[in-house]
Amino acid sequence: RQERVTLEIYDVLGQKVSTLVDGMLQPGQYAAMWNGANNSGVRVATGVYFYRLQAGSFISVKKMLLLK
């Protein structure tokens, strides 16, 4: 059954930088790529960021490093 899925990028201060996915998806495997820009299309600085994946009641937060 479909679940609401969100994939968001946050900076080290906890501020949302970008939303990559926000919608209803069927079960399955998906891929998403972040181009290093915020929601306004401006490239962000090199550094540590976090991505937060929520699918229904499942939530996962992981750390990543953006290098230019």
mmCIF file with all atom_site columns, C-alpha atoms in Angstrom:
data_model
loop_
_atom_site.group_PDB
_atom_site.id
_atom_site.type_symbol
_atom_site.label_atom_id
_atom_site.label_alt_id
_atom_site.label_comp_id
_atom_site.label_asym_id
_atom_site.label_entity_id
_atom_site.label_seq_id
_atom_site.pdbx_PDB_ins_code
_atom_site.Cartn_x
_atom_site.Cartn_y
_atom_site.Cartn_z
_atom_site.occupancy
_atom_site.B_iso_or_equiv
_atom_site.pdbx_formal_charge
_atom_site.auth_seq_id
_atom_site.auth_comp_id
_atom_site.auth_asym_id
_atom_site.auth_atom_id
_atom_site.pdbx_PDB_model_num
ATOM 1  C CA . ARG A 1 1  ? 0.000  0.000  0.000  1.00 0.00 ? 1  ARG A CA 1
ATOM 2  C CA . GLN A 1 2  ? 1.118  3.564  -0.595 1.00 0.00 ? 2  GLN A CA 1
ATOM 3  C CA . GLU A 1 3  ? 2.874  5.477  2.169  1.00 0.00 ? 3  GLU A CA 1
ATOM 4  C CA . ARG A 1 4  ? 3.822  9.122  2.453  1.00 0.00 ? 4  ARG A CA 1
ATOM 5  C CA . VAL A 1 5  ? 7.580  9.378  1.966  1.00 0.00 ? 5  VAL A CA 1
ATOM 6  C CA . THR A 1 6  ? 9.788  12.377 2.689  1.00 0.00 ? 6  THR A CA 1
ATOM 7  C CA . LEU A 1 7  ? 13.530 12.707 2.171  1.00 0.00 ? 7  LEU A CA 1
ATOM 8  C CA . GLU A 1 8  ? 14.979 15.932 3.526  1.00 0.00 ? 8  GLU A CA 1
ATOM 9  C CA . ILE A 1 9  ? 18.480 17.363 3.951  1.00 0.00 ? 9  ILE A CA 1
ATOM 10 C CA . TYR A 1 10 ? 19.440 19.284 7.110  1.00 0.00 ? 10 TYR A CA 1
ATOM 11 C CA . ASP A 1 11 ? 22.570 21.228 8.075  1.00 0.00 ? 11 ASP A CA 1
ATOM 12 C CA . VAL A 1 12 ? 24.474 20.766 11.353 1.00 0.00 ? 12 VAL A CA 1
ATOM 13 C CA . LEU A 1 13 ? 22.276 23.433 12.991 1.00 0.00 ? 13 LEU A CA 1
ATOM 14 C CA . GLY A 1 14 ? 19.167 21.378 12.235 1.00 0.00 ? 14 GLY A CA 1
ATOM 15 C CA . GLN A 1 15 ? 17.857 23.776 9.597  1.00 0.00 ? 15 GLN A CA 1
ATOM 16 C CA . LYS A 1 16 ? 16.187 22.188 6.588  1.00 0.00 ? 16 LYS A CA 1
ATOM 17 C CA . VAL A 1 17 ? 18.291 22.726 3.470  1.00 0.00 ? 17 VAL A CA 1
ATOM 18 C CA . SER A 1 18 ? 16.418 20.765 0.809  1.00 0.00 ? 18 SER A CA 1
ATOM 19 C CA . THR A 1 19 ? 13.472 18.446 0.264  1.00 0.00 ? 19 THR A CA 1
ATOM 20 C CA . LEU A 1 20 ? 14.253 15.719 -2.269 1.00 0.00 ? 20 LEU A CA 1
ATOM 21 C CA . VAL A 1 21 ? 11.103 13.593 -1.953 1.00 0.00 ? 21 VAL A CA 1
ATOM 22 C CA . ASP A 1 22 ? 7.680  14.476 -0.571 1.00 0.00 ? 22 ASP A CA 1
ATOM 23 C CA . GLY A 1 23 ? 4.816  12.341 -1.780 1.00 0.00 ? 23 GLY A CA 1
ATOM 24 C CA . MET A 1 24 ? 2.904  9.089  -1.777 1.00 0.00 ? 24 MET A CA 1
ATOM 25 C CA . LEU A 1 25 ? 4.949  6.124  -3.039 1.00 0.00 ? 25 LEU A CA 1
ATOM 26 C CA . GLN A 1 26 ? 4.244  2.448  -3.619 1.00 0.00 ? 26 GLN A CA 1
ATOM 27 C CA . PRO A 1 27 ? 6.479  -0.073 -1.837 1.00 0.00 ? 27 PRO A CA 1
ATOM 28 C CA . GLY A 1 28 ? 9.735  -0.685 -3.709 1.00 0.00 ? 28 GLY A CA 1
ATOM 29 C CA . GLN A 1 29 ? 13.283 0.513  -4.169 1.00 0.00 ? 29 GLN A CA 1
ATOM 30 C CA . TYR A 1 30 ? 13.965 4.103  -5.137 1.00 0.00 ? 30 TYR A CA 1
ATOM 31 C CA . ALA A 1 31 ? 17.039 6.268  -5.606 1.00 0.00 ? 31 ALA A CA 1
ATOM 32 C CA . ALA A 1 32 ? 17.459 9.979  -5.000 1.00 0.00 ? 32 ALA A CA 1
ATOM 33 C CA . MET A 1 33 ? 20.397 12.252 -5.718 1.00 0.00 ? 33 MET A CA 1
ATOM 34 C CA . TRP A 1 34 ? 21.115 15.602 -4.080 1.00 0.00 ? 34 TRP A CA 1
ATOM 35 C CA . ASN A 1 35 ? 22.858 18.169 -6.274 1.00 0.00 ? 35 ASN A CA 1
ATOM 36 C CA . GLY A 1 36 ? 24.263 20.086 -3.285 1.00 0.00 ? 36 GLY A CA 1
ATOM 37 C CA . ALA A 1 37 ? 21.791 22.959 -3.604 1.00 0.00 ? 37 ALA A CA 1
ATOM 38 C CA . ASN A 1 38 ? 19.159 24.252 -1.213 1.00 0.00 ? 38 ASN A CA 1
ATOM 39 C CA . ASN A 1 39 ? 15.446 24.544 -2.021 1.00 0.00 ? 39 ASN A CA 1
ATOM 40 C CA . SER A 1 40 ? 16.152 27.907 -3.718 1.00 0.00 ? 40 SER A CA 1
ATOM 41 C CA . GLY A 1 41 ? 18.705 26.343 -6.064 1.00 0.00 ? 41 GLY A CA 1
ATOM 42 C CA . VAL A 1 42 ? 21.735 27.933 -4.357 1.00 0.00 ? 42 VAL A CA 1
ATOM 43 C CA . ARG A 1 43 ? 24.724 25.632 -3.819 1.00 0.00 ? 43 ARG A CA 1
ATOM 44 C CA . VAL A 1 44 ? 25.481 25.079 -0.152 1.00 0.00 ? 44 VAL A CA 1
ATOM 45 C CA . ALA A 1 45 ? 28.881 25.015 1.543  1.00 0.00 ? 45 ALA A CA 1
ATOM 46 C CA . THR A 1 46 ? 31.117 21.976 1.884  1.00 0.00 ? 46 THR A CA 1
ATOM 47 C CA . GLY A 1 47 ? 30.502 20.258 5.198  1.00 0.00 ? 47 GLY A CA 1
ATOM 48 C CA . VAL A 1 48 ? 28.478 17.777 7.214  1.00 0.00 ? 48 VAL A CA 1
ATOM 49 C CA . TYR A 1 49 ? 24.772 17.367 6.481  1.00 0.00 ? 49 TYR A CA 1
ATOM 50 C CA . PHE A 1 50 ? 22.089 14.953 7.612  1.00 0.00 ? 50 PHE A CA 1
ATOM 51 C CA . TYR A 1 51 ? 19.421 13.259 5.558  1.00 0.00 ? 51 TYR A CA 1
ATOM 52 C CA . ARG A 1 52 ? 16.118 12.266 7.130  1.00 0.00 ? 52 ARG A CA 1
ATOM 53 C CA . LEU A 1 53 ? 14.014 9.588  5.467  1.00 0.00 ? 53 LEU A CA 1
ATOM 54 C CA . GLN A 1 54 ? 10.459 9.049  6.677  1.00 0.00 ? 54 GLN A CA 1
ATOM 55 C CA . ALA A 1 55 ? 8.157  6.421  5.173  1.00 0.00 ? 55 ALA A CA 1
ATOM 56 C CA . GLY A 1 56 ? 4.971  5.994  7.158  1.00 0.00 ? 56 GLY A CA 1
ATOM 57 C CA . SER A 1 57 ? 6.054  5.372  10.762 1.00 0.00 ? 57 SER A CA 1
ATOM 58 C CA . PHE A 1 58 ? 9.660  4.500  9.746  1.00 0.00 ? 58 PHE A CA 1
ATOM 59 C CA . ILE A 1 59 ? 12.219 7.277  10.325 1.00 0.00 ? 59 ILE A CA 1
ATOM 60 C CA . SER A 1 60 ? 15.962 7.130  9.661  1.00 0.00 ? 60 SER A CA 1
ATOM 61 C CA . VAL A 1 61 ? 18.515 9.935  10.037 1.00 0.00 ? 61 VAL A CA 1
ATOM 62 C CA . LYS A 1 62 ? 22.058 9.516  8.706  1.00 0.00 ? 62 LYS A CA 1
ATOM 63 C CA . LYS A 1 63 ? 25.098 11.769 8.424  1.00 0.00 ? 63 LYS A CA 1
ATOM 64 C CA . MET A 1 64 ? 26.857 12.598 5.158  1.00 0.00 ? 64 MET A CA 1
ATOM 65 C CA . LEU A 1 65 ? 29.701 14.797 3.988  1.00 0.00 ? 65 LEU A CA 1
ATOM 66 C CA . LEU A 1 66 ? 29.347 17.157 1.026  1.00 0.00 ? 66 LEU A CA 1
ATOM 67 C CA . LEU A 1 67 ? 32.633 17.839 -0.769 1.00 0.00 ? 67 LEU A CA 1
ATOM 68 C CA . LYS A 1 68 ? 33.020 20.208 -3.690 1.00 0.00 ? 68 LYS A CA 1
#
